[in-house]
Short mmCIF file of C-alpha atoms and ligand atoms in Angstrom, two decimals:
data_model
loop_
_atom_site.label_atom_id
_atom_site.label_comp_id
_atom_site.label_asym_id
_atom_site.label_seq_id
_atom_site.Cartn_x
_atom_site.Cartn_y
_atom_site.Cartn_z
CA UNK S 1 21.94 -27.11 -51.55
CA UNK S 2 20.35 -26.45 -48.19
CA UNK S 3 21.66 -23.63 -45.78
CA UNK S 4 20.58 -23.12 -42.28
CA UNK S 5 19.54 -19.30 -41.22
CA UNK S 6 18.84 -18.55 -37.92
CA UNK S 7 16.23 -16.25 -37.61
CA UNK S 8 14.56 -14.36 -34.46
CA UNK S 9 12.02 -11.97 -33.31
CA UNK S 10 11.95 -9.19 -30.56
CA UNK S 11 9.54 -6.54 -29.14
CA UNK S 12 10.67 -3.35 -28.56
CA UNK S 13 8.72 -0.43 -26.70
CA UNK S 14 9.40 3.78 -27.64
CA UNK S 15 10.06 5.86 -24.89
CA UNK S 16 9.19 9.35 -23.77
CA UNK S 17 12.30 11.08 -22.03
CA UNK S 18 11.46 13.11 -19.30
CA UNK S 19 15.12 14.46 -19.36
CA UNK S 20 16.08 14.80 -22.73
CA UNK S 21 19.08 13.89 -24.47
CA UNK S 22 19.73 16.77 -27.53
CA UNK S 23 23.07 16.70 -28.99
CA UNK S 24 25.86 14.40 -29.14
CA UNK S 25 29.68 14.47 -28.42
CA UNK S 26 30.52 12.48 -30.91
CA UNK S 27 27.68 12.23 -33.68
CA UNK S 28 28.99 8.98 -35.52
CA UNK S 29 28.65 6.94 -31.99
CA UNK S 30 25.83 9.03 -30.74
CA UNK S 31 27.87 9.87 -27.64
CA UNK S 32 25.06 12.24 -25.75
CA UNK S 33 26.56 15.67 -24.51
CA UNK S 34 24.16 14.98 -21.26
CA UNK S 35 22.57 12.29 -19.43
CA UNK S 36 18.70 11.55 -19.77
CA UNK S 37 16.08 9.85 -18.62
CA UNK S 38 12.77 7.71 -19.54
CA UNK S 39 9.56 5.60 -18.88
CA UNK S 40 8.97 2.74 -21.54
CA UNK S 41 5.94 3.07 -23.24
CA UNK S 42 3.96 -0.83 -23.13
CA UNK S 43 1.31 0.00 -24.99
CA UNK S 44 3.26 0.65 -27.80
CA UNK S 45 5.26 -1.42 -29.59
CA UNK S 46 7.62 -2.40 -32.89
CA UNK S 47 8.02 -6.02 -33.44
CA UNK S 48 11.21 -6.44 -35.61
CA UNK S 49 12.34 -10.36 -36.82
CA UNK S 50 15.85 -10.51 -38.43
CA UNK S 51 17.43 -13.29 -40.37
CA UNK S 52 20.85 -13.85 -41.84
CA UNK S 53 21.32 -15.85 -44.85
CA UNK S 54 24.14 -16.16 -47.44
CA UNK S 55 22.20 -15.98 -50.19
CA UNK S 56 20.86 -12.82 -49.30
CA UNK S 57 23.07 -9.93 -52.10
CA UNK S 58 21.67 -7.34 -49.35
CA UNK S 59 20.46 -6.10 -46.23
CA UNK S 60 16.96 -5.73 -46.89
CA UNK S 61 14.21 -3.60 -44.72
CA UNK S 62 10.73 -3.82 -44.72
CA UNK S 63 8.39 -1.61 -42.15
CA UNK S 64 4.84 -2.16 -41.85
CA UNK S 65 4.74 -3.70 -45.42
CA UNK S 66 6.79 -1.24 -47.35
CA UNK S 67 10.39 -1.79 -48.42
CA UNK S 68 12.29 0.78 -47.24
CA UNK S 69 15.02 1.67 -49.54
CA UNK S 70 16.74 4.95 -48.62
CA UNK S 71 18.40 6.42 -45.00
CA UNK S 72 16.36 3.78 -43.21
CA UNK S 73 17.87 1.05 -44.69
CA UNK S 74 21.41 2.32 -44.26
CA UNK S 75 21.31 3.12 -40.53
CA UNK S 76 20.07 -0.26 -40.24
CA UNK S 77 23.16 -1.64 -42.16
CA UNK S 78 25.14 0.38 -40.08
CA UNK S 79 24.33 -1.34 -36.64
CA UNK S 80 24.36 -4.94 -38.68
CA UNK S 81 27.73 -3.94 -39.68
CA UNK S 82 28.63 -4.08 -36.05
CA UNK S 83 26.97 -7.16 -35.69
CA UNK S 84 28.44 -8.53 -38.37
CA UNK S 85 32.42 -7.48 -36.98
CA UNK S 86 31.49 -8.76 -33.29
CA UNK S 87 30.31 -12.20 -35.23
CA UNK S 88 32.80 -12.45 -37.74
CA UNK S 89 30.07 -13.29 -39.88
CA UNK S 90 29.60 -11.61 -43.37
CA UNK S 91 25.90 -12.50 -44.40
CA UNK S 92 23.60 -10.16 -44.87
CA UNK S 93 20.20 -9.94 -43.33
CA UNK S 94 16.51 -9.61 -44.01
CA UNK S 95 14.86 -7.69 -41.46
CA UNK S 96 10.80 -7.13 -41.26
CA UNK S 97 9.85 -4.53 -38.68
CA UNK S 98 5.89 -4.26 -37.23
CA UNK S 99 4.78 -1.38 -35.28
CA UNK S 100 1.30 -0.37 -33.64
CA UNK S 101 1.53 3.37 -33.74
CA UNK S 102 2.32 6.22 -36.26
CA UNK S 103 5.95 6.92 -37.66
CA UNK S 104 7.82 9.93 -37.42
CA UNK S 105 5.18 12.22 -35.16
CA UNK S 106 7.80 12.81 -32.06
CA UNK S 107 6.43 9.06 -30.40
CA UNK S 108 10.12 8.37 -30.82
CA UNK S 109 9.85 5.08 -32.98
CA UNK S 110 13.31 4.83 -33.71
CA UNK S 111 13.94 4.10 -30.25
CA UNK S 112 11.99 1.29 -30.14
CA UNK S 113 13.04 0.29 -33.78
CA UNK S 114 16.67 -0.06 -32.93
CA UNK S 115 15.97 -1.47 -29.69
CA UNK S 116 14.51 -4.16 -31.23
CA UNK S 117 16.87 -4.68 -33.97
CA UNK S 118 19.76 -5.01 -31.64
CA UNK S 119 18.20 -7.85 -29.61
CA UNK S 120 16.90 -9.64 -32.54
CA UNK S 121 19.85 -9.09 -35.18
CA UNK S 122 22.35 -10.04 -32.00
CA UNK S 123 20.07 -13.16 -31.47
CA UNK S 124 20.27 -14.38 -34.93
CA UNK S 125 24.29 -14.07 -35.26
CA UNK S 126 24.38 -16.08 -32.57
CA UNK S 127 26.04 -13.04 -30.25
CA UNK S 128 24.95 -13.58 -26.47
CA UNK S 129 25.17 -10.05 -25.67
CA UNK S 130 24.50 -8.67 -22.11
CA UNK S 131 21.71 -5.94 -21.69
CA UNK S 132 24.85 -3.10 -21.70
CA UNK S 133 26.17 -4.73 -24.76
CA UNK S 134 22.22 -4.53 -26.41
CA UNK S 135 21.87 -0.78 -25.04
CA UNK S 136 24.83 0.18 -26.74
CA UNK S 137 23.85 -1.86 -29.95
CA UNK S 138 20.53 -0.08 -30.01
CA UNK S 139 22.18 3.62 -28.91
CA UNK S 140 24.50 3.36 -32.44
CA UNK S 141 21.25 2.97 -34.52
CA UNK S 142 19.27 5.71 -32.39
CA UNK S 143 20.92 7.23 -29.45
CA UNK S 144 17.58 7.07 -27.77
CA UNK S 145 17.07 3.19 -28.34
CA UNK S 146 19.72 2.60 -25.70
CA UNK S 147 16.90 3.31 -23.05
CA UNK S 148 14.72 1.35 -24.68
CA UNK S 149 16.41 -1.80 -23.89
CA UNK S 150 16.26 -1.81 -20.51
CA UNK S 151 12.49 -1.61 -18.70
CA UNK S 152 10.40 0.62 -17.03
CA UNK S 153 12.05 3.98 -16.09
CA UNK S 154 15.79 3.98 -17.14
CA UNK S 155 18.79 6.42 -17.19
CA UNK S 156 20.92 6.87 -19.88
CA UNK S 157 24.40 7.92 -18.72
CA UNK S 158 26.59 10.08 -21.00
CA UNK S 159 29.16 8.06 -20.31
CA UNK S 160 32.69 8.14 -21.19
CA UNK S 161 33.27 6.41 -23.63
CA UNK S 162 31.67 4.02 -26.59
CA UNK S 163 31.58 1.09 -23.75
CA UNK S 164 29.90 3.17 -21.07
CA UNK S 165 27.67 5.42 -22.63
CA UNK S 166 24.60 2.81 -21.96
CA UNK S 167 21.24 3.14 -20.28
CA UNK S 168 20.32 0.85 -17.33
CA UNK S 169 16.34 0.61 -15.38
CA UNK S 170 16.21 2.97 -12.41
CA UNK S 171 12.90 1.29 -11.41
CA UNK S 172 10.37 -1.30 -13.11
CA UNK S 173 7.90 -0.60 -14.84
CA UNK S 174 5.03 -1.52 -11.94
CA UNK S 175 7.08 0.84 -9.67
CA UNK S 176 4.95 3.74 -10.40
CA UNK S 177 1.41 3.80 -12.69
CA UNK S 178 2.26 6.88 -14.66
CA UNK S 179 -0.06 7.11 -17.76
CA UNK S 180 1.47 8.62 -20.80
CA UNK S 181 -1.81 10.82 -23.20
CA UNK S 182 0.02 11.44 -26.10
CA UNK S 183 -2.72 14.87 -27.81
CA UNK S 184 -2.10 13.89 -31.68
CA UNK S 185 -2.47 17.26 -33.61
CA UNK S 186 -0.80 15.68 -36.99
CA UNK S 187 0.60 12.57 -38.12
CA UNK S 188 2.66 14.26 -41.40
CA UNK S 189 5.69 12.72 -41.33
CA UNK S 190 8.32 15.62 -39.58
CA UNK S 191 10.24 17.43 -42.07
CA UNK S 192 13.54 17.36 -40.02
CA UNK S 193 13.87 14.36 -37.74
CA UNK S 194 16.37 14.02 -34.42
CA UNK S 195 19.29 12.79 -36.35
CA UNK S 196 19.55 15.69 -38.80
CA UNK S 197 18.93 18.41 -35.86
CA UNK S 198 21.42 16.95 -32.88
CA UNK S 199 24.45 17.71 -34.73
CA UNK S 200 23.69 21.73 -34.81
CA UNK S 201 22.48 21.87 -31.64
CA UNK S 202 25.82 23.48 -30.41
CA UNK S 203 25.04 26.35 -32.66
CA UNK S 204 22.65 27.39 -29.85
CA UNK S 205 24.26 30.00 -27.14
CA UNK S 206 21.42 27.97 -25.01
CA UNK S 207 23.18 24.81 -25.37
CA UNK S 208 25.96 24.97 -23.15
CA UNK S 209 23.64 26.12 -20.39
CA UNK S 210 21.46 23.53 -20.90
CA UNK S 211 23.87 20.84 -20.82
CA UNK S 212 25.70 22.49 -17.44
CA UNK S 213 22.15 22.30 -15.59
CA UNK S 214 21.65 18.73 -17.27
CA UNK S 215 23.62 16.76 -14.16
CA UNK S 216 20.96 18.98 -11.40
CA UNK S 217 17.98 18.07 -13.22
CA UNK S 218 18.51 14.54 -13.78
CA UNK S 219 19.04 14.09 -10.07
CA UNK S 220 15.84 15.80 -9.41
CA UNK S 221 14.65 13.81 -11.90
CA UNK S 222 16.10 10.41 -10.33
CA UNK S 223 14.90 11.01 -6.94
CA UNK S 224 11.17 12.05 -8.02
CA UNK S 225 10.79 8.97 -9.39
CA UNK S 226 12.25 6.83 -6.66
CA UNK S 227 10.21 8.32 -4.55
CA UNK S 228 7.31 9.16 -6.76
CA UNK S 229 6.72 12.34 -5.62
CA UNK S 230 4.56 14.23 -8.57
CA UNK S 231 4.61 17.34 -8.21
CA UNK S 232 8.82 17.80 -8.58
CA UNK S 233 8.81 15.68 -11.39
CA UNK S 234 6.50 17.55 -13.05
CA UNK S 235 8.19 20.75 -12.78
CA UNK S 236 11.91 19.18 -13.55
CA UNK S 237 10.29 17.60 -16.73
CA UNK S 238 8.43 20.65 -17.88
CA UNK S 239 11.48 22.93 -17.20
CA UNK S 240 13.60 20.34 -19.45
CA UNK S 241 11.45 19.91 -22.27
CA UNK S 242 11.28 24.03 -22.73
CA UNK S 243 15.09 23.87 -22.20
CA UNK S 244 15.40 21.79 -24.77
CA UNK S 245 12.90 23.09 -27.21
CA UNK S 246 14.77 26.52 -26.73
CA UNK S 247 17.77 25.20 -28.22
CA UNK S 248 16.19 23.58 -31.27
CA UNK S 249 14.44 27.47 -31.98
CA UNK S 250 17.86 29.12 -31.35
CA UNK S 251 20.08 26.60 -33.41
CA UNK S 252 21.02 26.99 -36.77
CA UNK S 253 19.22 26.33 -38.85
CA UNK S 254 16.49 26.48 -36.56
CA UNK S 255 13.75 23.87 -35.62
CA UNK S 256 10.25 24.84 -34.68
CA UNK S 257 8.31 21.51 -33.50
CA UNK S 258 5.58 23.66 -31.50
CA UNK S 259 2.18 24.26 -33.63
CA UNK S 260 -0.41 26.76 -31.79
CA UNK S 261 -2.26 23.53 -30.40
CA UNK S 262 0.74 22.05 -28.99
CA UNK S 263 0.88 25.53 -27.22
CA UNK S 264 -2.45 25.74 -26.58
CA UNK S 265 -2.27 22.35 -24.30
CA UNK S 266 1.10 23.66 -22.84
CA UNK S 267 -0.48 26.20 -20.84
CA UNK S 268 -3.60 24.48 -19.76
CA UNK S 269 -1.79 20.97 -17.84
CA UNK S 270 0.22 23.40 -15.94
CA UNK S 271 -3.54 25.34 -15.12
CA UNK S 272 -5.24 21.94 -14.23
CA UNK S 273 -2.09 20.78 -12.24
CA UNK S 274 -2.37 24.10 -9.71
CA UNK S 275 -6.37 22.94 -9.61
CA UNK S 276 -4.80 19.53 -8.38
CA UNK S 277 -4.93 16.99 -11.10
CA UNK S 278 -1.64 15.20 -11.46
CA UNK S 279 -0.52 16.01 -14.95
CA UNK S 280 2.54 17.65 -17.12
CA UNK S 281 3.31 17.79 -20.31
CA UNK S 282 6.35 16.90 -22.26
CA UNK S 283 7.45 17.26 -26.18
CA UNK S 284 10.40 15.40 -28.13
CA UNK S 285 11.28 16.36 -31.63
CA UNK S 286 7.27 16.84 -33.14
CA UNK S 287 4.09 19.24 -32.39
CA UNK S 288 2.11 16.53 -30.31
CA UNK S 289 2.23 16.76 -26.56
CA UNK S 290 2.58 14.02 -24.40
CA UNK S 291 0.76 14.42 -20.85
CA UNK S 292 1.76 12.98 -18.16
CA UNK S 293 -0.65 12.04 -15.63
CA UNK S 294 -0.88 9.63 -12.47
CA UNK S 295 -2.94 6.58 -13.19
CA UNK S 296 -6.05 7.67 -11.26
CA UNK S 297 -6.58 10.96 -13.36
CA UNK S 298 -6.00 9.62 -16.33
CA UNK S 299 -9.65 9.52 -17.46
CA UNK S 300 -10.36 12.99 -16.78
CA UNK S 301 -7.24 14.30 -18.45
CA UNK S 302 -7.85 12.07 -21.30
CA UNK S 303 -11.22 14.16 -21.52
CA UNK S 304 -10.03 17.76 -21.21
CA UNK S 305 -7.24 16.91 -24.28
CA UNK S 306 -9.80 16.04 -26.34
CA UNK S 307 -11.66 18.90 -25.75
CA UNK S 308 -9.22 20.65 -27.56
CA UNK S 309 -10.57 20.88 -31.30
CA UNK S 310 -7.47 20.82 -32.51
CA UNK S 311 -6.74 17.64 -31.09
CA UNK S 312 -6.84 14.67 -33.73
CA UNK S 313 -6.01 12.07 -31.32
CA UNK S 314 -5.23 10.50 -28.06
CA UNK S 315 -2.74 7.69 -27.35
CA UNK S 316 -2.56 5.82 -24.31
CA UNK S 317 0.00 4.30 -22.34
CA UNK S 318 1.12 2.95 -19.18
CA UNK S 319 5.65 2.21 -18.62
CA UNK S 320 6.59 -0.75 -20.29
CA UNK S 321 8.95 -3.36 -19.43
CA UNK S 322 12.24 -4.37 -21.47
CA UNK S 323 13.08 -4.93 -25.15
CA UNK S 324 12.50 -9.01 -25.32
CA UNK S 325 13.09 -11.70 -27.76
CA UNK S 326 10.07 -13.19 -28.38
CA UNK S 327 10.52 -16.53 -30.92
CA UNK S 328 13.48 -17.60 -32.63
CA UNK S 329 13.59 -20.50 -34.88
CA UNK S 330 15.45 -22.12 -37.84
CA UNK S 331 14.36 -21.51 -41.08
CA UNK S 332 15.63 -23.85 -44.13
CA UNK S 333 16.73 -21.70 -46.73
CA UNK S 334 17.00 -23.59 -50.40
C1 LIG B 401 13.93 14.89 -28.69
O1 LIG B 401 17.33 9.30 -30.33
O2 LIG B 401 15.71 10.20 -32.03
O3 LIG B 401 13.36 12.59 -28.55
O4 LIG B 401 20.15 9.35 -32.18
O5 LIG B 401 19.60 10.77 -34.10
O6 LIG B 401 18.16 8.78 -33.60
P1 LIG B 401 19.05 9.87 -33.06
O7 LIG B 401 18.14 10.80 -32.17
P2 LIG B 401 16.95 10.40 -31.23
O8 LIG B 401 16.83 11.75 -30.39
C2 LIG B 401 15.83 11.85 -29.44
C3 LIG B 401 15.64 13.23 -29.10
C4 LIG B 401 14.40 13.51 -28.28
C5 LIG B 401 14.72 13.53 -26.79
C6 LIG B 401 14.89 12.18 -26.14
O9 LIG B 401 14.21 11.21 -26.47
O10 LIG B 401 15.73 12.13 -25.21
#
């Protein structure tokens, strides 16, 4: 007996928030307790191809190679399981993920993981999904994935409800040349990743402040890019990162991402920003920094992070445009 399977491909890029989102709501929806905001990253990328078949007796993932059979595997049943109820179809699905950059070092690869799994496990049920309907595909795998859908910079908004609580572009990626130096100062794998910390990050007394502020910054946040003006985003992105990274220290239990070297680098952009080179520096849930910088001084900022000896690595890259399908074909399954 021959059985048709659909099965497609999509590219997917991470994203570095410049407003972050810590905390949810609701944790089984990933319903953020404040808005945030993001550039795409297009040098990086996670190419993810899923196919349904009914001779499949499981979901099945594979990442670069490796069968993955533990939490992994389960979110990613968990947003098929959607896909499967808006469907109505019951097989399950092989899905073979690709990426070009380390796991699990705070380059937040979930995002563009479930990013890409929502356009390519919609494509192959057959669901012709809008890019809200994607966003909010990829947000119940990884609440950051929802920005990852969109392109270039994009705003997540808290929302109101499961519907709403998507991310849309604010500008495209060729709107500004922002340069992204992420300083690599280890590439363990974290010991407590996003999903595990967001839930306790109420426990904080920081928290609610944070989240009160949130609506001022991502304004300031908005406008600086719209209008690229440097210099305030700089200082609302700096400001947000430490806001958040204050919470994570004073949650319970408590998360400290920040190794000396991450410090070390925190205290010299801000020096070689007042000296007039356009950079800032951001962290998400790991020790390495990501730098900020306009296009133009990219090069020399590239230099002065690797100066630092703790510094293992530099990444590089420019905003990226949106999460795209990228082949689709039928395979004959026997
Ligand atoms: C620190 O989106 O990775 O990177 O929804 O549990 O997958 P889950 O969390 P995740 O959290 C990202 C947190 C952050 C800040 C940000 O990207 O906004």
């Amino acid at each position: 007996m021959s059985r048709d399977s659909l099965s497609v491909s999509a590219v997917a890029h991470p994203n570095i928030a410049f407003i972050k989102y810590w905390g949810n709501r609701d944790n089984r929806l990933r319903l953020p307790v404040n808005g945030s905001i993001s550039m795409n990253l297009g040098a990086l990328a996670t190419k993810t191809r899923v196919t349904f078949s009914p001779s499949y007796p499981r979901d099945a993932l594979t990442v670069n190679g490796m069968a993955m059979s533990d939490a992994a595997a389960e979110r990613v049943s968990e947003v098929l399981d959607e896909i499967r109820r808006l469907s109505g179809r019951s097989d399950f699905a092989d899905v073979v993920s690709e990426t070009n950059f380390p796991l699990g070092v705070g380059i937040a690869s979930s995002a563009a993981a479930f990013s890409a799994l929502a356009l390519a496990a919609a494509g192959a049920a057959g669901l012709e999904l809008k890019e809200a309907g994607l966003s909010r595909l990829a947000r119940l795998g990884s609440g950051s994935a929802c920005r990852s859908v969109p392109g270039g910079f994009c705003e997540w908004k808290s929302g109101g409800s499961d519907e709403d609580s998507i991310a849309h572009s604010i500008a495209p990626a060729d709107h500004w040349h922002l340069v992204d130096l992420i300083a690599i100062f280890s590439t363990a794998h974290k010991k407590v990743g996003s999903s595990a910390g967001h839930p306790s990050a109420a426990t904080s007394p920081y928290q609610e402040a944070r989240v009160l502020d949130a609506p001022r910054r991502i304004q300031v946040c908005r406008e600086a890019i719209l209008t690229r003006d440097f210099d305030r985003l700089a200082i609302v992105s700096e400001e947000d990162s430490t806001m958040m990274h204050c919470v994570m220290m004073t949650q319970r239990p408590a998360l400290f991402y920040w190794e000396p070297g991450s410090l070390a680098l925190m205290k010299a952009v801000p020096a070689w920003r007042a000296e007039g080179l356009a950079a800032f520096y951001t962290l998400d849930a790991g020790p390495n920094v990501h730098v900020i910088c306009e296009a133009g001084s990219a090069d020399e900022v590239e230099a002065r992070i690797r100066a630092f000896p703790t510094v293992q690595d530099v990444i590089r890259s420019g905003a990226g445009g949106p999460a795209h399908v990228v082949s689709s074909g039928l395979i004959l399954m026997d």
